[in-house]
Amino acid sequence: MSEHSTGWRDLGFARLDTARAQRTGDPEVVFGGGKTPEQTVELLRALHEQHPDRAVLATRVDQPAQAAVAAEFGAAAEIDPQARCVVLGPQPTPRGSALVVAAGTSDLPVAQEAAVSARVFGTSVEVITDVGVAGIHRLFDVRDQLNGADCLIVVAGMEGALPSVVGGLTGVPLVAVPTSVGYGASFGGVAALLAMMNSCAPGVVVVNIDNGFGAGVHAARVARRAAGGVA
Amino acid sequence: MSEHSTGWRDLGFARLDTARAQRTGDPEVVFGGGKTPEQTVELLRALHEQHPDRAVLATRVDQPAQAAVAAEFGAAAEIDPQARCVVLGPQPTPRGSALVVAAGTSDLPVAQEAAVSARVFGTSVEVITDVGVAGIHRLFDVRDQLNGADCLIVVAGMEGALPSVVGGLTGVPLVAVPTSVGYGASFGGVAALLAMMNSCAPGVVVVNIDNGFGAGVHAARVARRAAGGVA
Amino acid sequence: MSEHSTGWRDLGFARLDTARAQRTGDPEVVFGGGKTPEQTVELLRALHEQHPDRAVLATRVDQPAQAAVAAEFGAAAEIDPQARCVVLGPQPTPRGSALVVAAGTSDLPVAQEAAVSARVFGTSVEVITDVGVAGIHRLFDVRDQLNGADCLIVVAGMEGALPSVVGGLTGVPLVAVPTSVGYGASFGGVAALLAMMNSCAPGVVVVNIDNGFGAGVHAARVARRAAGGVA
Amino acid sequence: MSEHSTGWRDLGFARLDTARAQRTGDPEVVFGGGKTPEQTVELLRALHEQHPDRAVLATRVDQPAQAAVAAEFGAAAEIDPQARCVVLGPQPTPRGSALVVAAGTSDLPVAQEAAVSARVFGTSVEVITDVGVAGIHRLFDVRDQLNGADCLIVVAGMEGALPSVVGGLTGVPLVAVPTSVGYGASFGGVAALLAMMNSCAPGVVVVNIDNGFGAGVHAARVARRAAGGVA
Amino acid sequence: MSEHSTGWRDLGFARLDTARAQRTGDPEVVFGGGKTPEQTVELLRALHEQHPDRAVLATRVDQPAQAAVAAEFGAAAEIDPQARCVVLGPQPTPRGSALVVAAGTSDLPVAQEAAVSARVFGTSVEVITDVGVAGIHRLFDVRDQLNGADCLIVVAGMEGALPSVVGGLTGVPLVAVPTSVGYGASFGGVAALLAMMNSCAPGVVVVNIDNGFGAGVHAARVARRAAGGVA
Amino acid sequence: MSEHSTGWRDLGFARLDTARAQRTGDPEVVFGGGKTPEQTVELLRALHEQHPDRAVLATRVDQPAQAAVAAEFGAAAEIDPQARCVVLGPQPTPRGSALVVAAGTSDLPVAQEAAVSARVFGTSVEVITDVGVAGIHRLFDVRDQLNGADCLIVVAGMEGALPSVVGGLTGVPLVAVPTSVGYGASFGGVAALLAMMNSCAPGVVVVNIDNGFGAGVHAARVARRAAGGVA
Amino acid sequence: MSEHSTGWRDLGFARLDTARAQRTGDPEVVFGGGKTPEQTVELLRALHEQHPDRAVLATRVDQPAQAAVAAEFGAAAEIDPQARCVVLGPQPTPRGSALVVAAGTSDLPVAQEAAVSARVFGTSVEVITDVGVAGIHRLFDVRDQLNGADCLIVVAGMEGALPSVVGGLTGVPLVAVPTSVGYGASFGGVAALLAMMNSCAPGVVVVNIDNGFGAGVHAARVARRAAGGVA
Amino acid sequence: MSEHSTGWRDLGFARLDTARAQRTGDPEVVFGGGKTPEQTVELLRALHEQHPDRAVLATRVDQPAQAAVAAEFGAAAEIDPQARCVVLGPQPTPRGSALVVAAGTSDLPVAQEAAVSARVFGTSVEVITDVGVAGIHRLFDVRDQLNGADCLIVVAGMEGALPSVVGGLTGVPLVAVPTSVGYGASFGGVAALLAMMNSCAPGVVVVNIDNGFGAGVHAARVARRAAGGVA
């Protein structure tokens, strides 16, 4: 393992971007997909050493890697099995607020990944679930919550219509997250992705299918700026 | 031109299905797309001769063919330029009612094709426009009209979310029509088509992109049965 | 668990739409896909409590969830393993009739899901199977049955040609259901879906691949209106 | 222009395959698409010089090139404007027979290209049109013709169902030709192509969208072999 | 089980098309995909009873169904594990000949399915393998065999170039079979399918990905006609 | 023309959403695509009457409609031919700032649409162009500008790599806009859209192809909140 | 217009990358697609001023821009109308050699763009045309030329099989260029692109559809290194 | 097993191309995908017998086949489990050098397959990993290494942006390899493939998704020529 003055650290199997927090305000994040439990543990430890005062995050952590993390870090690591996320180190003081709105119960893992990510990136978060457009009155009942947030994350699979309806009710910045929930001609979330891309509500922005993490990061950055902070 | 006892008539360039009304309750329809004005006129005349007491229909009639029809049949032919449809002969007595609901003004040509088709196939029709999901209160104001129809035709482009919202408000049979309105990743109506296919509202059925005609036929058959008739 | 006056009930992991029957004439349905056996059981029980006099339905119930349902509700729950459906509570008196026509034996699970759904939504149903277009005489033998129904559900995979042929033989409202039966360039049902979307028979409407449920709901609503009822 | 002993001739802008007839039994064919009228004329002349006793063919010849051909070769060239084909030189004595069956009038240009090609490649041809599956009785009336041919060419756009129905009625070798006739989710013939690829009738083979030429060549080769000849 | 005078037999789970041999010259074939071993056995037995003097065929028979067939029919059933085919009853006297040419060893299962099918449908067959275009001299060595066949079946995955090269060497009718051999942007055989569809060699016809059966049927029908027979 | 108390105004051909500014903080916007010059003029006038103190916007205004707007409103209307946008009425006081970064000169129309939209939605905007990733030093020279903005809009066609590089240099909220610039396998912007969707830089959000408007709206909402305001 | 010390020049509508030749050995190239004739002329002039001793290149120059270039630079500019390329300034001394092989005459514009580009990037080039795989003997006649080149550029549309065959005959580095030549299921060159991507000949590399320029650049860089030079 | 004078050897299940090294300078390679361990062992042995003085290669060798190789050849076979490659026989003296650059740790198996292949095909290789574009300073630190290589292989998944950035920094010939690393709308590497195809850096060439082998072969051929050798 070697430290490079220009801002990276050589772990042998990876070059940790140690200058990212300095450049972007937030440390690098471990994407657990396709990594061994050992690699996930080692990357988390290296990031934590780099940022002892600030929570670091791993996403897409499967069950074996969650177990390895628990064995290694014990209670110091906060594991969210539904979101498949791990948080290591003290959470930052939240600034501003994000609200995650999910269309159905099957969208919850993605919604929860968004929530955990937004929290680690420095904003407070709440999650509302099961307000799909086929029973739209459930959505009207939470309208004040929608308007009270600094940034909205709207999660939906199938026809992906929820962001359009929410985006017509409020002017709060809105990130849409298509999920792979559906079957047949939903094509693993492509139907929802296309619908969100083509939303008739102005200003809807979209992340990749099931990418709760990306939505959480964007929302946190928007929310903490709205609260008067940057990093 | 020759008549075949088994139910077709040879026009040289086409075999008219003269037995269709007997089999299905409705005469054959002229699809004007890709036909010359002369072919459209000749097919309309042959159908009209076969069914003098009942309106016959041509769809996708472009401007030159509309002019040829006007020159040939004069006031006997009812031409709808927005719907690009021609109706020849007396309209049937309407039974039951269909309601066409369109998301935006750009969807009107398709909505109008649906309306004309449903009328010729024997039901009364009304059209409501510009009730897209980004301003959903416009939709709630017409809720009684929705519930009063025997069949709904919901027309939308872009993200195609309207059928899901309408389908959550009423149990009236609902046919969704995706339109090619949109740009970029709408792929000429594919985004709307997929959204409608994946609607979370139960019982939504779909026709091809811009196929107002097909929706009108289905709605008319449903509506006239609801009113106690079949053909 | 809490009851909201505006029409939903909070189950913790889901917001049950308790006002749906009032709005649409039919209660909410449990989509079992991606749900745990416990969630399916709990949702069925909550729906049944809400609608004690009327059968409630769960679809896409896998074997473990079927077992959990059987353990929980015993004979009160009617389980159809081929359709992967569960019905709880007394079936409604059927009004009107739907006929399900399937192209091949591999299409039977989807056909059966359509049949069960149509029955729960209030119409009587019959199923005819193995009348694919490569042996079209089998279809002609059932022509009277086709004309006798209030709504047809035509189920086919592979090239999806059956709805076009049936739609040319009768004017009864027709819902086409593409199935994922096939291989290679059938793309999991896309070939059949596209074929049905482009049917040359007027008035054919289509649902998502393998969506027997959606076809059943639409057909039941059409059929019971034809028989003089709405909900 | 130079002659190469190994079997090609250099025209400057093209290398004519002068050995093709020797290898495959049939001379090279001019594909007029994307060629200038002058190139089409020059290639036809070169081919004709190479094969003075046998008709040579150009396909996809647009109107300017048809005019150039007429000006250059006069009555010696047989021009079929609907098929957009040109034939130069004496037709071969036909052996065996092919039958072209087209679903609709809009499919006629492709059907005609198939017919002209099959004739030049040495078999006799007939064309039947407008026997689409929505009026299937028109097809039964020509059943004897189907069984009497040595090879069938079945041309259809939209849902492309006709080959499956014909292939269920007869065991004559059958080539399916999807056409670009249709709109919306027909995707320029892809829907018909996929349907034909997935035909439930055994032994259906397929050519590219609108490729009447390819179907004609295959059918002629099959038919003339059936009649006891090869080239 | 009941017999219908119009040509089908009701097996409960299937309607056997008992008139197919009369209509098309060949009996129905069992597609084993998605069927239980019991269904495959029962269908084979029913077909064999219908056609005791003529081999009947089942394709896509997985290992459990092969075992069930072996247990039921013993040596009377010929099982080809590579082709996953079962033949029951005496093979017909072969007329004419088909030649199967495969690009690589991975294409052999599909090539073998084609060979077995062509043999059951009444022609003699040989198979040549591993003559891919990257070592094209292997192909030239078998040129006489190519020209000696009545119909060619050319099987290839990956870039699917072999039919174009073979089609440039000989005028024998040629059926191309794309296989799902490949990875990445081969998309499960789509790359090969598209290449074959767009072959610059005239008269190449194509079947579905991995559809050796369809190619075998077509080739047999062509070959036995070339040998002076039809069914 | 009629006013509805629930928040819409009937223009005959459209239902203006007069309550949108109240719900979302910003008035409705005229999408000029597919509208006649007269419709665009009339919608602009109606919006302007509704919001006399605040600029209203029309996008995708083609040249004839630009001319009609100029003839109708004279200098009161600000027309940007490159962006194809029209602004009518006094611009709001800008709060916060957005920065538009475009990869190439061909991306300028989309970048400019984003800039005009962001300005009308209430934030100040600057545009930097031609900083594509193949000459990445041009990007480093503007790094301070990147960090100084409240929201970034990054516009790129072809491989769409710019947002990933920018997103690795700064933590400012970033909206990526794929453009249809490119050819061949860029598929009208799909390649860039997919690249942006899959950005390895965390928090990148995406809008539809060429949708500068949507990006401008989102960026303005983020920027004005960062400056302490909402609507 | 301003000069930046870090290596770019501001033309107002573009930032010229003046340091590219220093970084990569070759100056920036003008992509004429989507640019006005004036922009193309100005960019060429600026590049020429920067590199007076070395030819600079513009590609995809349409006819109006070619005329503007001719008017501006006269004989100093070499215009190739078939390749749609313009070269300004003295050609570099060629090192090494590239050979362009095109399948058909319709592929010539792309082949010629490759040739012009390779020449400007510093290698000598020859072009061989019309050696498609359906007449493969034409290819064998040029085998020595293939082996004599330092890099091959193989251009083909339709099924794109030529690179596989050439790649099996020689070990010279080979760049494949798919062209948009074809129709129907060639999807504007996608069929050829996929075929080349899946070539069974090892080491075949591919550029975008119709991207002769990219192939020429790569080939020149390979060839001049083979001749002992780099830039 | 039989030897053919024209250059192939019949192994029963395969025709080994024994003349390939003579034609292309390199022996045939065993593609292990879809082969049994026995077939892989036998093909390796046959190739090794043919080329005793030169390393032969097998790629895509799964664990069972690796075990069979180890059991058969012992230390004579070099097995790389990460690359899933086997090398048998003495490595050639390396000429020139290739450099493999990988964006992330998940891309390592593909990068390693490229490295092993390039080495067997006769050039020296180094691998640099984890220099993705979101932390682009890591890339600048290796700029001298980039410029020192004779050919670059740039491996990336997700948005596939790395080749564009590297291609803007250096003029060394560059082969881009998209990997299937990613999720959602990365479509198994298609997003990266399209991005690389559309790279704005001139001269970038691309191989199939995950095709490290193909990139290695091309790079080795380029590098050894640059070093003054061919085969």
CSV table of N, CA and C in Angstrom, one decimal, chain E residues 136-137 140, chain G residues 99 128 137-149 152 166 168-170 172, chain H residues 19 22-24:
chain,number,residue,atom,x,y,z
E,136,ILE,N,-11.2,-20.4,-44.3
E,136,ILE,CA,-12.1,-20.7,-45.3
E,136,ILE,C,-11.7,-21.8,-46.3
E,137,HIS,N,-10.4,-22.2,-46.2
E,137,HIS,CA,-9.9,-23.3,-47.1
E,137,HIS,C,-10.6,-24.6,-46.7
E,140,PHE,N,-13.6,-24.8,-48.9
E,140,PHE,CA,-13.4,-25.1,-50.3
E,140,PHE,C,-13.2,-26.6,-50.5
G,99,LEU,N,-4.0,-0.2,-46.5
G,99,LEU,CA,-4.8,-0.7,-47.6
G,99,LEU,C,-6.3,-0.7,-47.2
G,128,ILE,N,-9.0,-0.9,-52.6
G,128,ILE,CA,-9.5,-2.0,-53.5
G,128,ILE,C,-11.0,-2.1,-53.2
G,137,HIS,N,-13.6,-15.2,-54.7
G,137,HIS,CA,-12.4,-15.4,-55.5
G,137,HIS,C,-11.7,-14.1,-55.8
G,138,ARG,N,-12.5,-13.0,-55.9
G,138,ARG,CA,-12.0,-11.7,-56.1
G,138,ARG,C,-11.1,-11.3,-55.0
G,139,LEU,N,-11.3,-11.8,-53.8
G,139,LEU,CA,-10.5,-11.4,-52.7
G,139,LEU,C,-9.2,-12.2,-52.7
G,140,PHE,N,-9.2,-13.4,-53.1
G,140,PHE,CA,-8.0,-14.2,-53.2
G,140,PHE,C,-7.0,-13.6,-54.2
G,141,ASP,N,-7.5,-13.0,-55.2
G,141,ASP,CA,-6.6,-12.4,-56.2
G,141,ASP,C,-5.7,-11.2,-55.6
G,142,VAL,N,-6.2,-10.7,-54.5
G,142,VAL,CA,-5.5,-9.5,-54.0
G,142,VAL,C,-4.7,-9.9,-52.7
G,143,ARG,N,-4.6,-11.2,-52.5
G,143,ARG,CA,-4.0,-11.6,-51.2
G,143,ARG,C,-2.6,-11.1,-50.9
G,144,ASP,N,-1.8,-10.9,-51.9
G,144,ASP,CA,-0.4,-10.4,-51.7
G,144,ASP,C,-0.5,-8.9,-51.3
G,145,GLN,N,-1.4,-8.2,-51.9
G,145,GLN,CA,-1.6,-6.8,-51.4
G,145,GLN,C,-2.0,-6.7,-50.0
G,146,LEU,N,-2.9,-7.7,-49.5
G,146,LEU,CA,-3.3,-7.7,-48.1
G,146,LEU,C,-2.1,-7.9,-47.2
G,147,ASN,N,-1.3,-8.9,-47.6
G,147,ASN,CA,-0.1,-9.2,-46.7
G,147,ASN,C,1.0,-8.1,-46.8
G,148,GLY,N,0.9,-7.3,-47.8
G,148,GLY,CA,2.0,-6.3,-48.0
G,148,GLY,C,1.7,-5.0,-47.2
G,149,ALA,N,0.5,-4.8,-46.7
G,149,ALA,CA,0.2,-3.6,-46.0
G,149,ALA,C,0.6,-3.6,-44.6
G,152,LEU,N,-4.7,-2.8,-42.4
G,152,LEU,CA,-5.9,-3.0,-43.3
G,152,LEU,C,-7.1,-2.3,-42.7
G,166,VAL,N,-11.2,-11.7,-44.4
G,166,VAL,CA,-9.9,-11.2,-44.6
G,166,VAL,C,-9.1,-11.5,-43.4
G,168,GLY,N,-9.1,-14.0,-41.6
G,168,GLY,CA,-8.7,-15.4,-41.6
G,168,GLY,C,-7.6,-15.6,-42.6
G,169,LEU,N,-7.3,-14.7,-43.5
G,169,LEU,CA,-6.3,-14.9,-44.5
G,169,LEU,C,-5.0,-14.2,-44.2
G,170,THR,N,-5.0,-13.3,-43.3
G,170,THR,CA,-3.7,-12.5,-43.0
G,170,THR,C,-3.7,-12.1,-41.5
G,172,VAL,N,-2.1,-9.2,-40.7
G,172,VAL,CA,-1.9,-7.8,-40.7
G,172,VAL,C,-3.0,-7.1,-39.8
H,19,ALA,N,-3.2,-24.5,-40.7
H,19,ALA,CA,-2.5,-23.6,-41.5
H,19,ALA,C,-2.6,-22.2,-41.1
H,22,GLN,N,0.7,-20.2,-40.5
H,22,GLN,CA,1.3,-19.9,-41.8
H,22,GLN,C,0.6,-18.7,-42.5
H,23,ARG,N,-0.7,-18.7,-42.4
H,23,ARG,CA,-1.4,-17.6,-43.1
H,23,ARG,C,-1.3,-16.3,-42.3
H,24,THR,N,-1.5,-16.4,-41.0
H,24,THR,CA,-1.7,-15.1,-40.2
H,24,THR,C,-0.5,-14.9,-39.3
